[in-house]
Tab-separated table of N, CA and C in Angstrom:
chain	number	residue	atom	x	y	z
A	1	UNK	N	0.843	-1.188	0.000
A	1	UNK	CA	0.000	0.000	0.000
A	1	UNK	C	0.884	1.245	0.000
A	2	UNK	N	0.336	2.318	-0.560
A	2	UNK	CA	1.069	3.577	-0.635
A	2	UNK	C	0.111	4.734	-0.386
A	3	UNK	N	0.594	5.717	0.370
A	3	UNK	CA	-0.185	6.913	0.668
A	3	UNK	C	0.599	8.124	0.184
A	4	UNK	N	-0.064	9.029	-0.528
A	4	UNK	CA	0.599	10.214	-1.054
A	4	UNK	C	-0.225	11.437	-0.681
A	5	UNK	N	0.367	12.326	0.124
A	5	UNK	CA	-0.326	13.517	0.590
A	5	UNK	C	-0.130	14.681	-0.369
A	6	UNK	N	-1.071	15.605	-0.300
A	6	UNK	CA	-0.960	16.870	-1.011
A	6	UNK	C	-1.769	17.913	-0.259
A	7	UNK	N	-1.500	19.183	-0.542
A	7	UNK	CA	-2.331	20.247	-0.010
A	7	UNK	C	-1.727	21.062	1.109
A	8	UNK	N	-0.533	20.736	1.555
A	8	UNK	CA	0.088	21.543	2.592
A	8	UNK	C	0.487	22.913	2.072
A	9	UNK	N	0.939	23.776	2.966
A	9	UNK	CA	1.363	25.095	2.552
A	9	UNK	C	1.454	26.047	3.727
A	10	UNK	N	1.522	27.324	3.412
A	10	UNK	CA	1.667	28.365	4.416
A	10	UNK	C	0.471	29.300	4.319
A	11	UNK	N	-0.207	29.511	5.462
A	11	UNK	CA	-1.390	30.351	5.477
A	11	UNK	C	-1.375	31.234	6.718
A	12	UNK	N	-2.074	32.365	6.681
A	12	UNK	CA	-2.172	33.192	7.892
A	12	UNK	C	-3.150	32.567	8.886
A	13	UNK	N	-2.986	32.925	10.137
A	13	UNK	CA	-3.908	32.448	11.166
A	13	UNK	C	-5.339	32.814	10.795
A	14	UNK	N	-6.243	31.879	11.020
A	14	UNK	CA	-7.639	32.054	10.637
A	14	UNK	C	-7.975	31.505	9.263
A	15	UNK	N	-6.954	31.154	8.508
A	15	UNK	CA	-7.163	30.639	7.164
A	15	UNK	C	-7.522	29.167	7.146
A	16	UNK	N	-7.606	28.630	5.926
A	16	UNK	CA	-8.014	27.239	5.742
A	16	UNK	C	-7.065	26.535	4.778
A	17	UNK	N	-6.944	25.245	4.993
A	17	UNK	CA	-6.227	24.378	4.070
A	17	UNK	C	-6.976	23.057	3.988
A	18	UNK	N	-6.821	22.376	2.868
A	18	UNK	CA	-7.403	21.050	2.707
A	18	UNK	C	-6.296	20.082	2.311
A	19	UNK	N	-6.049	19.125	3.176
A	19	UNK	CA	-5.073	18.088	2.883
A	19	UNK	C	-5.787	16.893	2.269
A	20	UNK	N	-5.147	16.323	1.255
A	20	UNK	CA	-5.689	15.119	0.636
A	20	UNK	C	-4.629	14.036	0.626
A	21	UNK	N	-5.079	12.815	0.700
A	21	UNK	CA	-4.165	11.677	0.694
A	21	UNK	C	-4.746	10.614	-0.222
A	22	UNK	N	-4.026	10.318	-1.281
A	22	UNK	CA	-4.469	9.302	-2.228
A	22	UNK	C	-3.925	7.954	-1.807
A	23	UNK	N	-4.815	6.971	-1.810
A	23	UNK	CA	-4.486	5.644	-1.320
A	23	UNK	C	-4.379	4.664	-2.485
A	24	UNK	N	-3.367	3.855	-2.461
A	24	UNK	CA	-3.275	2.769	-3.433
A	24	UNK	C	-2.899	1.495	-2.700
A	25	UNK	N	-3.467	0.407	-3.140
A	25	UNK	CA	-3.146	-0.869	-2.519
A	25	UNK	C	-3.968	-1.183	-1.295
A	26	UNK	N	-4.955	-0.354	-1.007
A	26	UNK	CA	-5.809	-0.570	0.161
A	26	UNK	C	-7.259	-0.711	-0.273
A	27	UNK	N	-7.486	-1.343	-1.363
A	27	UNK	CA	-8.843	-1.463	-1.886
A	27	UNK	C	-9.550	-2.618	-1.198
A	28	UNK	N	-9.784	-2.441	0.075
A	28	UNK	CA	-10.488	-3.439	0.868
A	28	UNK	C	-11.667	-2.774	1.532
A	29	UNK	N	-12.634	-3.567	1.923
A	29	UNK	CA	-13.854	-2.991	2.493
A	29	UNK	C	-13.594	-2.295	3.817
A	30	UNK	N	-12.693	-2.832	4.610
A	30	UNK	CA	-12.460	-2.279	5.930
A	30	UNK	C	-11.066	-1.686	6.011
A	31	UNK	N	-10.973	-0.407	6.156
A	31	UNK	CA	-9.681	0.263	6.295
A	31	UNK	C	-9.869	1.509	7.151
A	32	UNK	N	-8.871	1.795	7.911
A	32	UNK	CA	-8.851	2.987	8.751
A	32	UNK	C	-7.792	3.926	8.185
A	33	UNK	N	-8.181	5.138	7.867
A	33	UNK	CA	-7.268	6.136	7.323
A	33	UNK	C	-7.326	7.387	8.184
A	34	UNK	N	-6.212	8.041	8.354
A	34	UNK	CA	-6.228	9.218	9.206
A	34	UNK	C	-5.009	10.103	9.030
A	35	UNK	N	-4.834	10.987	10.008
A	35	UNK	CA	-3.753	11.975	9.977
A	35	UNK	C	-3.099	12.101	11.346
A	36	UNK	N	-1.772	12.193	11.306
A	36	UNK	CA	-0.976	12.515	12.479
A	36	UNK	C	-0.258	13.833	12.214
A	37	UNK	N	0.102	14.496	13.288
A	37	UNK	CA	0.850	15.747	13.179
A	37	UNK	C	2.085	15.655	14.062
A	38	UNK	N	3.194	16.158	13.519
A	38	UNK	CA	4.421	16.218	14.308
A	38	UNK	C	4.962	17.620	14.335
A	39	UNK	N	5.224	18.081	15.537
A	39	UNK	CA	5.843	19.379	15.768
A	39	UNK	C	7.292	19.120	16.178
A	40	UNK	N	8.240	19.938	15.717
A	40	UNK	CA	9.645	19.696	16.082
A	40	UNK	C	9.836	19.547	17.589
A	41	UNK	N	10.533	18.500	17.968
A	41	UNK	CA	10.801	18.261	19.379
A	41	UNK	C	9.721	17.474	20.096
A	42	UNK	N	8.656	17.131	19.370
A	42	UNK	CA	7.563	16.378	19.987
A	42	UNK	C	7.283	15.114	19.181
A	43	UNK	N	6.616	14.183	19.814
A	43	UNK	CA	6.212	12.966	19.125
A	43	UNK	C	5.027	13.257	18.201
A	44	UNK	N	4.844	12.376	17.252
A	44	UNK	CA	3.692	12.502	16.373
A	44	UNK	C	2.423	12.181	17.153
A	45	UNK	N	1.382	12.968	16.907
A	45	UNK	CA	0.122	12.826	17.625
A	45	UNK	C	-1.026	12.662	16.639
A	46	UNK	N	-1.971	11.809	16.988
A	46	UNK	CA	-3.134	11.593	16.136
A	46	UNK	C	-3.997	12.847	16.089
A	47	UNK	N	-4.406	13.230	14.892
A	47	UNK	CA	-5.284	14.384	14.719
A	47	UNK	C	-6.708	13.931	14.421
A	48	UNK	N	-6.845	12.986	13.494
A	48	UNK	CA	-8.187	12.528	13.132
A	48	UNK	C	-8.078	11.243	12.329
A	49	UNK	N	-9.117	10.433	12.389
A	49	UNK	CA	-9.193	9.278	11.501
A	49	UNK	C	-10.647	8.973	11.146
A	50	UNK	N	-10.806	8.188	10.070
A	50	UNK	CA	-12.144	7.878	9.564
A	50	UNK	C	-12.131	6.507	8.912
A	51	UNK	N	-13.274	5.851	8.957
A	51	UNK	CA	-13.439	4.633	8.177
A	51	UNK	C	-14.402	4.931	7.023
A	52	UNK	N	-14.843	3.898	6.328
A	52	UNK	CA	-15.667	4.117	5.136
A	52	UNK	C	-17.005	4.760	5.475
A	53	UNK	N	-17.435	4.627	6.724
A	53	UNK	CA	-18.751	5.155	7.108
A	53	UNK	C	-18.682	6.586	7.627
A	54	UNK	N	-17.486	7.100	7.862
A	54	UNK	CA	-17.379	8.468	8.334
A	54	UNK	C	-16.299	8.655	9.377
A	55	UNK	N	-16.244	9.864	9.974
A	55	UNK	CA	-15.222	10.159	10.987
A	55	UNK	C	-15.370	9.272	12.215
A	56	UNK	N	-14.238	8.864	12.763
A	56	UNK	CA	-14.244	8.041	13.962
A	56	UNK	C	-13.487	8.689	15.115
A	57	UNK	N	-12.676	9.705	14.813
A	57	UNK	CA	-11.925	10.390	15.874
A	57	UNK	C	-11.453	11.742	15.364
A	58	UNK	N	-11.574	12.752	16.236
A	58	UNK	CA	-10.991	14.066	15.989
A	58	UNK	C	-10.401	14.539	17.317
A	59	UNK	N	-9.145	14.927	17.312
A	59	UNK	CA	-8.480	15.344	18.541
A	59	UNK	C	-9.152	16.579	19.126
A	60	UNK	N	-9.164	16.665	20.447
A	60	UNK	CA	-9.812	17.790	21.117
A	60	UNK	C	-9.228	19.128	20.663
A	61	UNK	N	-7.933	19.157	20.386
A	61	UNK	CA	-7.278	20.419	20.028
A	61	UNK	C	-7.791	20.999	18.712
A	62	UNK	N	-8.382	20.161	17.874
A	62	UNK	CA	-8.833	20.637	16.556
A	62	UNK	C	-10.331	20.439	16.349
A	63	UNK	N	-11.007	19.912	17.345
A	63	UNK	CA	-12.435	19.633	17.217
A	63	UNK	C	-13.199	20.917	16.927
A	64	UNK	N	-14.113	20.816	15.973
A	64	UNK	CA	-14.893	21.984	15.582
A	64	UNK	C	-14.231	22.805	14.493
A	65	UNK	N	-12.961	22.531	14.212
A	65	UNK	CA	-12.246	23.274	13.174
A	65	UNK	C	-11.785	22.363	12.041
A	66	UNK	N	-11.447	21.129	12.362
A	66	UNK	CA	-10.958	20.182	11.359
A	66	UNK	C	-12.023	19.120	11.103
A	67	UNK	N	-12.124	18.700	9.850
A	67	UNK	CA	-13.056	17.649	9.466
A	67	UNK	C	-12.322	16.607	8.639
A	68	UNK	N	-12.492	15.345	8.990
A	68	UNK	CA	-11.847	14.243	8.266
A	68	UNK	C	-12.916	13.454	7.542
A	69	UNK	N	-12.560	12.971	6.360
A	69	UNK	CA	-13.512	12.154	5.608
A	69	UNK	C	-12.770	11.251	4.633
A	70	UNK	N	-13.347	10.077	4.409
A	70	UNK	CA	-12.831	9.198	3.368
A	70	UNK	C	-13.646	9.428	2.112
A	71	UNK	N	-12.983	9.453	0.983
A	71	UNK	CA	-13.643	9.519	-0.313
A	71	UNK	C	-13.548	8.118	-0.907
A	72	UNK	N	-14.608	7.342	-0.741
A	72	UNK	CA	-14.556	5.943	-1.129
A	72	UNK	C	-14.417	5.770	-2.638
A	73	UNK	N	-15.003	6.699	-3.402
A	73	UNK	CA	-14.929	6.584	-4.858
A	73	UNK	C	-13.506	6.825	-5.358
A	74	UNK	N	-12.807	7.747	-4.709
A	74	UNK	CA	-11.460	8.108	-5.162
A	74	UNK	C	-10.369	7.424	-4.357
A	75	UNK	N	-10.753	6.621	-3.382
A	75	UNK	CA	-9.779	5.993	-2.487
A	75	UNK	C	-8.831	7.048	-1.915
A	76	UNK	N	-9.406	7.950	-1.154
A	76	UNK	CA	-8.625	9.033	-0.572
A	76	UNK	C	-9.179	9.381	0.801
A	77	UNK	N	-8.371	10.039	1.579
A	77	UNK	CA	-8.826	10.591	2.850
A	77	UNK	C	-8.435	12.063	2.866
A	78	UNK	N	-9.367	12.894	3.293
A	78	UNK	CA	-9.176	14.335	3.279
A	78	UNK	C	-9.244	14.905	4.682
A	79	UNK	N	-8.539	15.998	4.890
A	79	UNK	CA	-8.585	16.720	6.153
A	79	UNK	C	-8.821	18.189	5.837
A	80	UNK	N	-10.030	18.647	6.101
A	80	UNK	CA	-10.371	20.051	5.907
A	80	UNK	C	-10.038	20.790	7.186
A	81	UNK	N	-9.183	21.785	7.088
A	81	UNK	CA	-8.712	22.511	8.267
A	81	UNK	C	-9.148	23.967	8.143
A	82	UNK	N	-10.035	24.381	9.020
A	82	UNK	CA	-10.522	25.751	9.057
A	82	UNK	C	-10.091	26.421	10.355
A	83	UNK	N	-10.123	27.737	10.369
A	83	UNK	CA	-9.755	28.454	11.585
A	83	UNK	C	-8.379	28.098	12.087
A	84	UNK	N	-7.421	28.004	11.183
A	84	UNK	CA	-6.078	27.553	11.552
A	84	UNK	C	-5.411	28.505	12.535
A	85	UNK	N	-4.653	27.913	13.451
A	85	UNK	CA	-3.917	28.647	14.475
A	85	UNK	C	-2.428	28.367	14.306
A	86	UNK	N	-1.607	29.222	14.870
A	86	UNK	CA	-0.159	29.024	14.739
A	86	UNK	C	0.265	27.675	15.326
A	87	UNK	N	-0.421	27.241	16.356
A	87	UNK	CA	-0.066	25.962	16.979
A	87	UNK	C	-0.469	24.754	16.141
A	88	UNK	N	-1.181	24.978	15.043
A	88	UNK	CA	-1.498	23.882	14.128
A	88	UNK	C	-0.346	23.588	13.164
A	89	UNK	N	0.672	24.434	13.180
A	89	UNK	CA	1.812	24.235	12.295
A	89	UNK	C	2.513	22.921	12.614
A	90	UNK	N	2.983	22.254	11.568
A	90	UNK	CA	3.706	21.004	11.771
A	90	UNK	C	3.710	20.194	10.495
A	91	UNK	N	4.296	19.025	10.588
A	91	UNK	CA	4.288	18.084	9.481
A	91	UNK	C	3.099	17.147	9.665
A	92	UNK	N	2.286	17.052	8.639
A	92	UNK	CA	1.094	16.219	8.698
A	92	UNK	C	1.323	14.952	7.878
A	93	UNK	N	1.058	13.823	8.519
A	93	UNK	CA	1.262	12.527	7.881
A	93	UNK	C	-0.066	11.811	7.703
A	94	UNK	N	-0.285	11.305	6.528
A	94	UNK	CA	-1.417	10.426	6.268
A	94	UNK	C	-1.039	9.017	6.710
A	95	UNK	N	-1.973	8.326	7.351
A	95	UNK	CA	-1.691	6.988	7.882
A	95	UNK	C	-2.825	6.042	7.509
A	96	UNK	N	-2.497	4.765	7.463
A	96	UNK	CA	-3.524	3.799	7.125
A	96	UNK	C	-3.250	2.429	7.699
A	97	UNK	N	-4.323	1.688	7.898
A	97	UNK	CA	-4.231	0.293	8.292
A	97	UNK	C	-5.514	-0.409	7.891
A	98	UNK	N	-5.428	-1.710	7.767
A	98	UNK	CA	-6.610	-2.497	7.436
A	98	UNK	C	-7.370	-2.792	8.715
A	99	UNK	N	-8.688	-2.693	8.649
A	99	UNK	CA	-9.501	-3.014	9.809
A	99	UNK	C	-10.214	-1.787	10.345
A	100	UNK	N	-10.688	-1.923	11.568
A	100	UNK	CA	-11.489	-0.868	12.189
A	100	UNK	C	-10.621	0.282	12.670
A	101	UNK	N	-11.310	1.366	13.056
A	101	UNK	CA	-10.627	2.543	13.567
A	101	UNK	C	-10.712	2.668	15.081
A	102	UNK	N	-11.439	1.781	15.714
A	102	UNK	CA	-11.728	1.951	17.138
A	102	UNK	C	-10.466	2.076	17.967
A	103	UNK	N	-10.299	3.217	18.605
A	103	UNK	CA	-9.202	3.499	19.520
A	103	UNK	C	-7.832	3.348	18.864
A	104	UNK	N	-7.751	3.606	17.608
A	104	UNK	CA	-6.463	3.547	16.887
A	104	UNK	C	-5.848	4.947	16.916
A	105	UNK	N	-5.216	5.293	18.026
A	105	UNK	CA	-4.683	6.634	18.197
A	105	UNK	C	-3.177	6.655	18.393
A	106	UNK	N	-2.526	5.514	18.250
A	106	UNK	CA	-1.090	5.444	18.458
A	106	UNK	C	-0.380	5.231	17.130
A	107	UNK	N	0.865	5.684	17.070
A	107	UNK	CA	1.651	5.475	15.856
A	107	UNK	C	1.721	4.006	15.483
A	108	UNK	N	1.870	3.153	16.475
A	108	UNK	CA	2.022	1.720	16.225
A	108	UNK	C	0.753	1.066	15.683
A	109	UNK	N	-0.373	1.780	15.722
A	109	UNK	CA	-1.629	1.233	15.190
A	109	UNK	C	-1.658	1.242	13.666
A	110	UNK	N	-0.745	1.979	13.049
A	110	UNK	CA	-0.778	2.164	11.594
A	110	UNK	C	0.486	1.595	10.954
A	111	UNK	N	0.288	0.849	9.877
A	111	UNK	CA	1.435	0.204	9.254
A	111	UNK	C	1.852	0.844	7.937
A	112	UNK	N	1.088	1.827	7.468
A	112	UNK	CA	1.465	2.534	6.245
A	112	UNK	C	1.400	4.030	6.507
A	113	UNK	N	2.473	4.730	6.119
A	113	UNK	CA	2.574	6.175	6.341
A	113	UNK	C	2.936	6.869	5.034
A	114	UNK	N	2.381	8.066	4.847
A	114	UNK	CA	2.788	8.907	3.751
A	114	UNK	C	4.098	9.609	4.079
A	115	UNK	N	4.570	10.391	3.125
A	115	UNK	CA	5.869	11.063	3.300
A	115	UNK	C	5.753	12.336	4.120
A	116	UNK	N	4.543	12.810	4.322
A	116	UNK	CA	4.326	14.017	5.108
A	116	UNK	C	4.194	15.259	4.247
A	117	UNK	N	3.403	16.189	4.722
A	117	UNK	CA	3.245	17.479	4.047
A	117	UNK	C	3.266	18.571	5.112
A	118	UNK	N	4.012	19.630	4.852
A	118	UNK	CA	4.227	20.685	5.845
A	118	UNK	C	3.073	21.682	5.828
A	119	UNK	N	2.606	22.013	7.020
A	119	UNK	CA	1.612	23.075	7.202
A	119	UNK	C	2.230	24.128	8.105
A	120	UNK	N	2.240	25.365	7.635
A	120	UNK	CA	2.774	26.478	8.421
A	120	UNK	C	1.698	27.545	8.524
A	121	UNK	N	1.357	27.898	9.754
A	121	UNK	CA	0.370	28.947	10.017
A	121	UNK	C	1.100	30.098	10.673
A	122	UNK	N	1.039	31.282	10.063
A	122	UNK	CA	1.772	32.431	10.592
A	122	UNK	C	0.789	33.482	11.105
A	123	UNK	N	1.260	34.232	12.092
A	123	UNK	CA	0.398	35.258	12.705
A	123	UNK	C	0.571	36.600	12.004
């Protein structure tokens, strides 16, 4: 399986970005796809994940501002980020695994990772 992210960039605080991740090799009925974020000096943290039926987790720090969704027709997972804050800056990684999404919030829960896309929010 392979995950390829796109959509990162630099935006002012309050702006929006949409990250997309194209999936190949995961054409199975049950798959969990999501996003992690890494800030320099910190471990990667789960931001959101979704299965084919919809969102299954959104981190408290981004709840109400970020929306995750799987595009089953295009085999992709998207992260719509609105109301961006400077603390949202970091490297965003698309992640995937076969099976359910229940309580899959650790790095070790995912066996396929994208290369990462940088998001920078400036004040």
